[in-house]
Structure formats: structure tokens, C-alpha cells
XYZ file of C-alpha atoms in Angstrom:
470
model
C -69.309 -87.631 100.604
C -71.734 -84.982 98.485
C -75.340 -85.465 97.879
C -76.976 -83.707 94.982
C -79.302 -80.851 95.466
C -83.376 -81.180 95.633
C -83.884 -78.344 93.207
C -83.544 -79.634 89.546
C -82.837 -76.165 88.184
C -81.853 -76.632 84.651
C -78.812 -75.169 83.743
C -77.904 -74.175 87.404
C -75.039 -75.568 89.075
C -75.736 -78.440 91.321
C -75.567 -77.150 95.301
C -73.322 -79.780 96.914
C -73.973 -81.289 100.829
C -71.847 -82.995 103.068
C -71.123 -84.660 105.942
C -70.398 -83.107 109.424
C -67.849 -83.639 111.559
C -68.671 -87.144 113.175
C -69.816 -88.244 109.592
C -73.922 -88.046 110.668
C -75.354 -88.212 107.246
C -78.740 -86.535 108.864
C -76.596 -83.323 109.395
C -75.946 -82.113 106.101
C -75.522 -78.255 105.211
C -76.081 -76.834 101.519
C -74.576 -74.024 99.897
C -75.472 -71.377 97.713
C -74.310 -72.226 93.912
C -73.938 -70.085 90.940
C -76.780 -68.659 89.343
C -79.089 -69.810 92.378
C -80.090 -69.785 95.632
C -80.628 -73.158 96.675
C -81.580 -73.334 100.522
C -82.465 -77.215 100.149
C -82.189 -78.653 103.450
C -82.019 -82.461 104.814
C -81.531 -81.546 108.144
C -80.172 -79.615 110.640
C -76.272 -78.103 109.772
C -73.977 -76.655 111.701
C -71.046 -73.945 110.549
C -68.481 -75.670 108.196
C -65.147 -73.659 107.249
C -64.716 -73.730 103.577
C -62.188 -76.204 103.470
C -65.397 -78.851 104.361
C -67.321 -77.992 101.680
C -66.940 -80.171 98.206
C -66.662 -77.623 96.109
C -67.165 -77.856 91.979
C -64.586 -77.293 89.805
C -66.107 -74.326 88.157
C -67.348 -72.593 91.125
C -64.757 -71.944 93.352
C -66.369 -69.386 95.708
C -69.558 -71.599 97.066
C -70.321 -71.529 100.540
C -72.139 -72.879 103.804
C -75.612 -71.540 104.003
C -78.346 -72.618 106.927
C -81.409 -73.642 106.811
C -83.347 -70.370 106.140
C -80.546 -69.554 103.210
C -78.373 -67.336 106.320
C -75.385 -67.911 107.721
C -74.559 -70.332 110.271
C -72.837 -67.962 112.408
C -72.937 -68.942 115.878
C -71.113 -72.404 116.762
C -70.854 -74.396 120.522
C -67.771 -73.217 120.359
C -68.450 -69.598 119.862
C -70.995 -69.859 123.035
C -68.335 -71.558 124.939
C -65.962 -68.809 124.528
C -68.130 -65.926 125.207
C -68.332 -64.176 122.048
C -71.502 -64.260 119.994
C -73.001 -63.062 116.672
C -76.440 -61.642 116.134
C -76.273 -60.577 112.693
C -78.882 -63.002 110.643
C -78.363 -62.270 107.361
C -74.901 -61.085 105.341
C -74.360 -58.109 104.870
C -72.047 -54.973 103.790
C -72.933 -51.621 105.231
C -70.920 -48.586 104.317
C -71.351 -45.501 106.042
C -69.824 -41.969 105.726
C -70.297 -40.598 109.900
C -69.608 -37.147 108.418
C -72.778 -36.898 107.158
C -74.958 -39.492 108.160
C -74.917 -41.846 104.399
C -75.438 -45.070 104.717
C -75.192 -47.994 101.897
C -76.333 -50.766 102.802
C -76.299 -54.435 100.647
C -78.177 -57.555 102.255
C -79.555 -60.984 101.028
C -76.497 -61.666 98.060
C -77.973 -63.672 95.252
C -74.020 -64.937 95.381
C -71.387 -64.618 97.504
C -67.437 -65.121 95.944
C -65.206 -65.973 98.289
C -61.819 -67.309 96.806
C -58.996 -68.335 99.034
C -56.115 -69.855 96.226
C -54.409 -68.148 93.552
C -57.094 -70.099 90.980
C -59.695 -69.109 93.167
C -58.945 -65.536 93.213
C -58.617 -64.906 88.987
C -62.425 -66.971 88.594
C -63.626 -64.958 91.313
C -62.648 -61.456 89.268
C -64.077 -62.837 86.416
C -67.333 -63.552 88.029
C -67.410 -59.920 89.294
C -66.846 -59.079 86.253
C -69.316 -60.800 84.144
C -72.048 -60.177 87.274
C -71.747 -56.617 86.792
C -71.976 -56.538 83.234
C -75.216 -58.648 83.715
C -76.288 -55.043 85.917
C -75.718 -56.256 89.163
C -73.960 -54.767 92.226
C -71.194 -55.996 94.241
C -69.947 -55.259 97.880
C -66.842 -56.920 100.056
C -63.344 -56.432 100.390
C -60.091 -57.995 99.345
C -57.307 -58.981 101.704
C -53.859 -57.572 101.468
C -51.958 -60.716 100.866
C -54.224 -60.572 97.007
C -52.251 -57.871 95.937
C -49.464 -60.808 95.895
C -50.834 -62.100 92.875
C -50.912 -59.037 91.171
C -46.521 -59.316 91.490
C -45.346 -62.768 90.083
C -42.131 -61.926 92.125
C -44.154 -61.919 95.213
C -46.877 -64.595 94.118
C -45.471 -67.244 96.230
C -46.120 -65.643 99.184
C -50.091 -65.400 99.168
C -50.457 -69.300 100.460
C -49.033 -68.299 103.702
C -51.130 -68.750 107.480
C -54.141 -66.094 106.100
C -56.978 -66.414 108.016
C -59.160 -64.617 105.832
C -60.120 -65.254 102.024
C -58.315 -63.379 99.562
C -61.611 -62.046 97.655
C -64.681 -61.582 99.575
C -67.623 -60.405 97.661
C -71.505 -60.584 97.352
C -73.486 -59.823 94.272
C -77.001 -58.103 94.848
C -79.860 -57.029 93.001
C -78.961 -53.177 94.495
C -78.656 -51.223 97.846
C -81.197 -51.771 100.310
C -83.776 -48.958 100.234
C -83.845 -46.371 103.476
C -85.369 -47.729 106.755
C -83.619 -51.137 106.567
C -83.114 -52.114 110.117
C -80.069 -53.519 109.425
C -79.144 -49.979 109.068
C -80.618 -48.622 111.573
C -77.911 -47.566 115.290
C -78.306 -50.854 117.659
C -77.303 -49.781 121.289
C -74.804 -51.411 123.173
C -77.033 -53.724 125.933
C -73.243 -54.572 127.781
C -71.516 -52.655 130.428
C -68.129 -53.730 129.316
C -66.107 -52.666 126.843
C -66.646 -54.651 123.343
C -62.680 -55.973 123.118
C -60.733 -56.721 126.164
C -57.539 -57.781 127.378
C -55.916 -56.173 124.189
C -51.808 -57.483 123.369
C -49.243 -56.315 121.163
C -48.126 -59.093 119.073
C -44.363 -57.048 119.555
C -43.486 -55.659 122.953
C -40.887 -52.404 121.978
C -37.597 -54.127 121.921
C -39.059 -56.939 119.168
C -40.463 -53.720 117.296
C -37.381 -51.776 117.600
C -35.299 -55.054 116.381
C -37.600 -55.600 113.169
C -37.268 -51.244 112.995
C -33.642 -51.874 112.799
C -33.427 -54.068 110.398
C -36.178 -51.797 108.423
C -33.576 -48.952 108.630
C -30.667 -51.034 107.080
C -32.986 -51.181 103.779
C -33.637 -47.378 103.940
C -30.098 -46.909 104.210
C -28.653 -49.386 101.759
C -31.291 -47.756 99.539
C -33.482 -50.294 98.875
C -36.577 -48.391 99.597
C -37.395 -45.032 100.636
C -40.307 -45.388 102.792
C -42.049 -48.572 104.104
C -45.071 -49.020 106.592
C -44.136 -51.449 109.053
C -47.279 -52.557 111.011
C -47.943 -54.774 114.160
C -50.919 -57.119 114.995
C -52.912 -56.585 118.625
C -55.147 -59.236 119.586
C -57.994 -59.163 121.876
C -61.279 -60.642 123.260
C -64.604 -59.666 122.078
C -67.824 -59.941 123.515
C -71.277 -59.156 122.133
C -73.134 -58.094 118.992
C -70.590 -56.943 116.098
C -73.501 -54.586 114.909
C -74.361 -53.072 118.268
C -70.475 -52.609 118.356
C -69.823 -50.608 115.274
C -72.028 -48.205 116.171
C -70.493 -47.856 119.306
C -67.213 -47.423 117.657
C -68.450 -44.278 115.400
C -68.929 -42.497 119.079
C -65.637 -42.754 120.194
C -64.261 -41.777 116.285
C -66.569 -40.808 113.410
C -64.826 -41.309 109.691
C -66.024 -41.065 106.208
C -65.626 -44.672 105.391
C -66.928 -47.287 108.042
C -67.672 -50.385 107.129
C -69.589 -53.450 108.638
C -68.490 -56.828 106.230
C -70.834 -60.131 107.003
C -69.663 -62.147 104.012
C -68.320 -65.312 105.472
C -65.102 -65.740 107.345
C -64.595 -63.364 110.147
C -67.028 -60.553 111.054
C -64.769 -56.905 109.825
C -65.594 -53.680 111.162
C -63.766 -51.075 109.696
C -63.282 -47.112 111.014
C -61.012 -46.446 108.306
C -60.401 -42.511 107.231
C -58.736 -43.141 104.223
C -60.345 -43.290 100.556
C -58.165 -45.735 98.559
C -60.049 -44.759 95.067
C -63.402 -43.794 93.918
C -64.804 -43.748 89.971
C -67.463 -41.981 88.713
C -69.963 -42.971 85.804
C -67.959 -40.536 83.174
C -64.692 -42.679 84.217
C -62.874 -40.479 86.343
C -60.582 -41.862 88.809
C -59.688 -40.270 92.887
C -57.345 -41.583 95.253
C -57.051 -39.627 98.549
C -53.408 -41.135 99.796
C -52.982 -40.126 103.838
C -49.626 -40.290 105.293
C -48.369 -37.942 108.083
C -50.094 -38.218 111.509
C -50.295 -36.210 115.033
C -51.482 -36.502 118.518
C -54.693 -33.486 119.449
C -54.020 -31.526 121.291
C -55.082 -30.263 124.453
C -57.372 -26.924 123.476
C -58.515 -25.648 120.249
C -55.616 -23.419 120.389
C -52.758 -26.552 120.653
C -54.260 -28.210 118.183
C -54.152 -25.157 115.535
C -50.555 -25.052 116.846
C -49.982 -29.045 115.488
C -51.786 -28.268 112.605
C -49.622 -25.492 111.271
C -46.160 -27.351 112.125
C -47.402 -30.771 110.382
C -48.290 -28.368 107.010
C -44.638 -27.129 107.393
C -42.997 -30.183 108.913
C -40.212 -31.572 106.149
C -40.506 -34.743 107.248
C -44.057 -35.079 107.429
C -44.533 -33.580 103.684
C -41.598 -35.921 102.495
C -43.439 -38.652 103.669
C -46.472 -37.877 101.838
C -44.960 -36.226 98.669
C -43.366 -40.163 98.209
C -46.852 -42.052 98.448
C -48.837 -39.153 96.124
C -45.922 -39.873 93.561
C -46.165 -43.753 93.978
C -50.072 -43.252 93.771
C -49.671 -40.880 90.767
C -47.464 -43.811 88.777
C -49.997 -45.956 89.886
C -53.176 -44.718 88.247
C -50.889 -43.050 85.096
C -50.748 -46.968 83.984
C -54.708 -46.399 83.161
C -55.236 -43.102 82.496
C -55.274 -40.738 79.656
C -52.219 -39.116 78.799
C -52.798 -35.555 80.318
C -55.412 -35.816 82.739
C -53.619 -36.472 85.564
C -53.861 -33.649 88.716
C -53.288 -33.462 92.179
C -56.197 -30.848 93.395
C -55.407 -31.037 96.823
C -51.742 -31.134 98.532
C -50.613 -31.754 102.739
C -54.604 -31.039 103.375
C -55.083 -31.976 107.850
C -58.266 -33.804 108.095
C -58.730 -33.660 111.993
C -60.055 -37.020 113.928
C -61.013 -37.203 117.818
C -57.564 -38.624 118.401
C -55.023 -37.173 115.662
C -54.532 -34.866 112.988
C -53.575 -36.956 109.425
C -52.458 -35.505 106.452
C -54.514 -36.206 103.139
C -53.625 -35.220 99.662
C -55.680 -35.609 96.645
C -54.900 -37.107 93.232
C -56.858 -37.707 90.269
C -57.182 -38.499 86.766
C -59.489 -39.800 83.709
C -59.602 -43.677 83.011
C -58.688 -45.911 79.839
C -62.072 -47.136 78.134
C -63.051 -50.596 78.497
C -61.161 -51.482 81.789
C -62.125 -54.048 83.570
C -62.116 -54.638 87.259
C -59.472 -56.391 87.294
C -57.167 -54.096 84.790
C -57.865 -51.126 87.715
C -57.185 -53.658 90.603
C -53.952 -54.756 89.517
C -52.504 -51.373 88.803
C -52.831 -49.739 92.375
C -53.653 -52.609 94.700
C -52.728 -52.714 97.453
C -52.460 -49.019 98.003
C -48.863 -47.389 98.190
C -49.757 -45.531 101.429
C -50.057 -48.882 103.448
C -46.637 -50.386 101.693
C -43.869 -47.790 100.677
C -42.047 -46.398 97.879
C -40.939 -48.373 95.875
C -44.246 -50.879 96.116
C -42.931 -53.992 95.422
C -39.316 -53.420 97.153
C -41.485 -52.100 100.122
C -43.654 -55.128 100.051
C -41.034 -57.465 99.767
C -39.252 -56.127 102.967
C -42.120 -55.803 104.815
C -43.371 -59.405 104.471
C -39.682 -60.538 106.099
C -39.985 -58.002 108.554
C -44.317 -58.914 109.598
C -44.533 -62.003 111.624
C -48.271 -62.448 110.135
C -50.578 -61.983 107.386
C -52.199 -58.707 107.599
C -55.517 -60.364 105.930
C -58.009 -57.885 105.757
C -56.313 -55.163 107.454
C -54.563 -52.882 104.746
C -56.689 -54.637 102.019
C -59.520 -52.769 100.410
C -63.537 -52.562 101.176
C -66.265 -50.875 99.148
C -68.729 -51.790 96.117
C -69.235 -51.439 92.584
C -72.234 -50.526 90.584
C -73.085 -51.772 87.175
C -72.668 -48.420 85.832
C -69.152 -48.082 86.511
C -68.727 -46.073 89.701
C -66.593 -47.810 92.422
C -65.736 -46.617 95.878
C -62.902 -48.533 97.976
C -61.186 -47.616 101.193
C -58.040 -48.304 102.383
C -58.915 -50.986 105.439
C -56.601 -49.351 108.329
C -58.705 -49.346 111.735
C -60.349 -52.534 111.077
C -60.875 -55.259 113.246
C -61.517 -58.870 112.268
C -63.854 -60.849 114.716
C -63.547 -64.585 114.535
C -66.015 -67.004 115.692
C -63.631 -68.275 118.546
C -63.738 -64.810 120.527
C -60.597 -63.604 119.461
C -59.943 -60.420 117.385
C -57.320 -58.949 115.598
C -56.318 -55.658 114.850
C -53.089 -54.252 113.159
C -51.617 -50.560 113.677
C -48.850 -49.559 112.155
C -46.968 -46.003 110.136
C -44.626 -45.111 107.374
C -41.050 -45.255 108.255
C -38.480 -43.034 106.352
C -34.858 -42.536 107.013
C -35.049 -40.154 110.476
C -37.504 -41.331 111.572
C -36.924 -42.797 115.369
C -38.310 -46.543 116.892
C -39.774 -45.217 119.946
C -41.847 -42.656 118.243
C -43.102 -44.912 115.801
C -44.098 -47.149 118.227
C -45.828 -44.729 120.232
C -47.988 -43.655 116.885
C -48.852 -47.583 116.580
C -50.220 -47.223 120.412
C -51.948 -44.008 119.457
C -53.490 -45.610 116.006
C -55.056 -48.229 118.454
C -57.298 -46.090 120.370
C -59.846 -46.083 117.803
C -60.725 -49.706 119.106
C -59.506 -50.252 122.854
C -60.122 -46.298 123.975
C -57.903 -45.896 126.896
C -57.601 -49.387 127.320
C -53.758 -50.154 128.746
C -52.218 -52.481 126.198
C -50.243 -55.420 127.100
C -46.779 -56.057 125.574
């Protein structure tokens, strides 16, 4: 049953209330509603999933707000478990640890959150009609969304995600410096943040689904394809004190904290998926090719030279800058297209990756959906060929990868857009459990125990020398 809101806003769209869980019509929630924050309250509300909210037909992405217009982020059931969340407002903060930048958005006047096929179209509309109105947006979109970009591989998006599709708030413009929000918040535990980490596959179930992997690079049905495995884990604490922490044990240019509804993401991802400017020019930074540090300075300039001349390394990267160079040549100008940089090594506290750059200048009048569904999801977290790749690979995965492999970043009403690619990201769900995925690129020689030993490696940035179970 839905109650109207209190408001009376002409013109705005009614907020909708409803019942909790044992039907007490004294416990009601509201929810934010298009055009309007409505923070109406009848009394007090506990957490509702999506699914619980009656939501209007022509606003797909409302929901659950608490009394004071934040969040209701901490359930009995979160307490019972162990985990908690301190965070009291959402929030995206992006920060590049090489240099100390942070963006920070807070206090959304909306926040679209679309988990259906419909869902997901209105909710790129509204982004796109909210920043022609001059506002800014911030949030991420899962993997599984690039789906509906394919109508081959449409049918697959409905499938056991735990995360929306299309996450994303709408603000009035970065918070200034000095937010606290954006300010370091030290750890107050002794003990690790995630424990008791598991690989979903033990080796022989990875080597199986490597196999059968193999068979397609063989029979020619795709040249390169990034198999990747979940590990889940217990967390404990505040997510903010947390991804601080996590920029100690590995800085990158493109962290992320997401607060948006759903699960709690922290993201250490290295890897730019593509950033525009306000003259419309278009950079992808595709990474593929990893090693181990070494030892001493002089091991590591050792790696570094063989992975610049290693064949199979620069085959594996040569494939994804071509599939990211098709990509972006479906809106660009004729002509513009370059690839300044080639097998850079960008060097990380764990592993050496190789980076290469390509760029070009964008179609007028493109919308953000026009650049979306031409290079999402990004080639160097499927294969070559895309779709073939992305076909395999959901037979092969057990599970969504949700927002792992997706995209996070913002948009400003002037055009410029910065998105990473969301490898090293963690999703932290109210129950205490999180998930992580690690995976690589596979290409014909390469062999199932080394692969599996890079997934291992890849999942240091979260456990540190945590021993994984399998």
C-alpha cells in the first residue's frame, strides 16, 4: 500500500511510502522523487531494497531515503553480522593517489538507479537531459549493462546481479576543498578490514573452465578473452576508514569510494577506461600485460625490459588497443585517430602492467548514451572479438561480475567525462559479505597455472598477504 507525499509540490512527482515488513503502517519510509527532494516522514523507516518500494511508472530510479533525507544504511541485520557502515550521506569520491586530487560529489538532488532493461534506457535519458539542464553526475555502471548495448546478448542482463545496472547521482557540482568527507579517516581496528577471503574456483574448477576457454581460442572463435573469478570475504568496519587504508598498501590514479545505494564499492583501479575533454577529444588508456616486482630496484628494471620485449605480452595488448581503436573510430572524425603511447610499464607496489594510449576527436552532438554504447564495457576486461569474447565468457563465469569490470567516474555539464575501468573493486553488502573478482587475458599459449597464479597476485591489492582459501 502507498501513501501520497506531504509536500504538494506542483508539478513534482509524488514521493511514494510504504509499508514495512510486518505491514506497521506507522513505519513508513519515503523516497526521493524526480525534480525534488522530499524527506517527508510519518515515522520511523528502516532500509527497504528497491524491489519494496512502489515505484511510478515514469520514474524508475526512486529510492529509500531516511528521515534526515540519508540513507538508511545500517540494518539489525547488518549489526548482527558484524559489519557496519558509517558513511551518513551518499557519496562518490574520486581520487588520483599519484598526486593527491580528490573529487568529491555529496548530497544528490537525484539519485538513478535502474535495475531492468526499461529502467536502464529512462535512466540514460535522465542523465542526459540533467546534464543539459548544467548539472553534474557521478556513479558507475555494472558490467552486465553493456548487455543491452548487444541485442544478441540482451537476454542475459536479468540474470542473479546483485547490483543495479546504472547507478548515478545528479549534483549541483563537486564539493569545494576541506569537505570532511574527503578528508583520510584512520583505521580505529586492529584487524584486517576483509577476512577469511575464498576463491569462488579452487585450481582444478579454474583450469576446467581454462580448458574449455582454450577450445574457443583454438577453434578460432576469439583471440583473446579475460576470464575472471569471484573471492568472497568478510568485512568489518567503516568502508571510508577502509579505503584509505587501501591507498597505503597500493596507491593508483583512479580510486573510487561509490555510496549510491546498493552495496558500498571501493575501487583501487589503475586503469583509465576513457576521458573527454571540453573541445571533444576522446582517451582511452587500455592495460593488458602484467608482472610480479621484483625483489631490488635492479630485478625489477630486469622485468621491465623483458615485458617491453616479451611477444606475448605485446600481442596481448596490440589485440585490445586495436579492439579499443574500432571502438572509438565508430564516433570519431575520420583522421584523428592516434595511439601516442605504445607497451608503456606503469609500475604498482605489487606488479608491473602494461598501458598503451589511444586517442581521437569526437562526432558533434553525441550523447551519453551514443559514447556508452560504442566502447562499453571496455575491450581490455572482455577480449577480441567483444561480443564473441563476451559471449564465451558469460558460459564460462559462474556469476555476474556486477560492478566489477563495469565503469565509475562523472560527467560535467560541459562535456568532459572521466571513467575507469572498475578492476580492484570490492563491493560491500549490508550482510558482511564482500565480493571481489580477479581475473587476466587469456590468449592461445598462455598456461592455467600461471594464469591462476596472476588472479592470486591481482588479489593482494585487497587481502595483502592474506592466505586465500580454495
Amino acid at each position: 500500500m502507498s501513501f501520497g507525499c506531504r509536500c504538494k509540490q506542483p508539478g513534482a512527482y509524488c514521493a511514494t511510502l510504504t509499508r514495512n515488513d510486518e505491514g506497521n503502517p506507522f513505519s513508513l519510509i519515503p523516497v526521493l522523487v524526480t525534480g525534488l527532494q522530499c524527506a517527508q516522514v510519518l515515522g520511523r523507516g528502516r532500509r527497504f531494497e528497491p524491489k519494496e518500494v512502489i515505484r511510478g511508472a515514469d520514474a524508475p530510479w526512486l529510492e529509500p531515503y531516511d528521515k534526515q533525507g540519508n540513507k538508511e544504511i545500517r540494518s539489525e541485520r547488518t549489526q548482527q553480522m558484524g559489519a557496519r557502515m558509517t558513511i551518513s550521506q551518499s557519496c562518490i569520491l574520486l581520487r588520483d593517489d599519484t598526486t593527491g586530487e580528490v573529487m568529491l560529489f555529496a548530497d544528490p538532488a537525484e539519485i538513478i538507479i535502474a535495475r531492468t532493461r526499461a529502467e536502464f534506457f529512462a535512466g540514460l535519458a535522465r542523465m542526459e537531459a540533467a546534464k543539459t539542464e548544467g548539472k553534474w553526475l557521478a556513479g558507475y555502471l555494472s558490467y552486465e549493462a553493456g548487455y543491452l548495448f548487444e541485442e544478441k546478448l540482451a537476454g542475459f542482463v536479468e540474470e542473479n546481479r546483485q547490483t543495479p545496472l546504472l547507478c548515478f547521482g545528479i549534483f549541483d557540482a563537486p564539493q569545494k576543498d576541506g569537505c570532511l568527507l574527503a578528508q583520510p579517516k584512520q583505521r580505529l581496528e586492529n584487524e584486517e578490514f576483509l577476512t577469511a577471503p575464498k576463491a569462488a574456483w579452487a585450481f582444478p574448477a579454474y583450469k576446467e573452465r581454462f580448458d574449455r576457454l582454450h577450445r574457443h581460442l583454438r577453434q578460432g572463435d576469439c583471440y583473446q578473452a579475460n576470464l575472471t573469478m569471484p573471492i568472497e570475504a568478510r568485512w568489518n568496519g567503516d568502508p571510508r576508514a577502509a579505503f584509505w587504508s587501501l591507498i597505503e598498501r597500493q596507491p593508483v590514479k583512479y580510486g573510487a569510494l561509490v555510496d549510491l545505494g546498493g552495496p558500498v564499492i571501493l575501487s583501487r583501479s589503475p586503469e583509465l577506461f576513457f576521458r573527454t575533454d571540453e573541445e571533444g577529444w576522446i582517451e582511452t588508456h587500455p592495460m593488458k600485460g602484467t608482472a610480479k616486482r621484483g625483489a631490488d630496484a635492479a630485478e625489477d628494471a630486469a622485468i621491465v625490459a623483458a615485458m617491453r620485449h616479451d611477444i606475448k605480452t605485446q600481442a596481448e595488448n596490440r589485440m585490445i588497443v586495436d579492439l579499443l581503436r574500432n571502438d572509438i573510430s565508430r564516433i570519431t572524425e575520420v583522421g584523428t585517430l592516434d595511439v601516442p603511447k605504445l607497451f608503456e610499464i606503469e609500475t604498482y607496489p605489487t606488479l608491473h602492467q602494461m598501458v598503451s594510449h589511444v586517442q581521437a576527436k569526437l562526432l558533434p552532438d553525441l550523447s551519453i548514451r551514443d559514447i556508452f554504447a560504442a566502447l562499453f564495457p571496455c575491450g581490455s576486461i572482455t577480449g577480441a572479438p567483444k561480443l564473441s569474447a563476451m559471449h564465451i565468457l558469460h558460459e564460462l563465469e559462474d556469476t555476474p561480475r556486477d560492478a566489477y569490470c563495469g565503469a565509475i567516474g562523472m560527467i560535467s555539464p560541459a562535456g568532459a567525462m572521466r571513467f575507469s575501468v572498475a578492476i580492484r573493486t570490492i563491493s560491500l553488502f549490508e550482510d558482511g559479505k564482500a565480493i571481489f573478482n580477479v581475473g587476466g587475458g587469456i590468449v592461445f599459449d598462455s598456461t592455467a597455472q600461471a594464469e591462476y597464479e596472476e588472479c592470486l597476485l591481482k588479489a593482494r591489492f585487497a587481502i595483502g598477504d592474506q592466505e586465500i582459501a580454495r
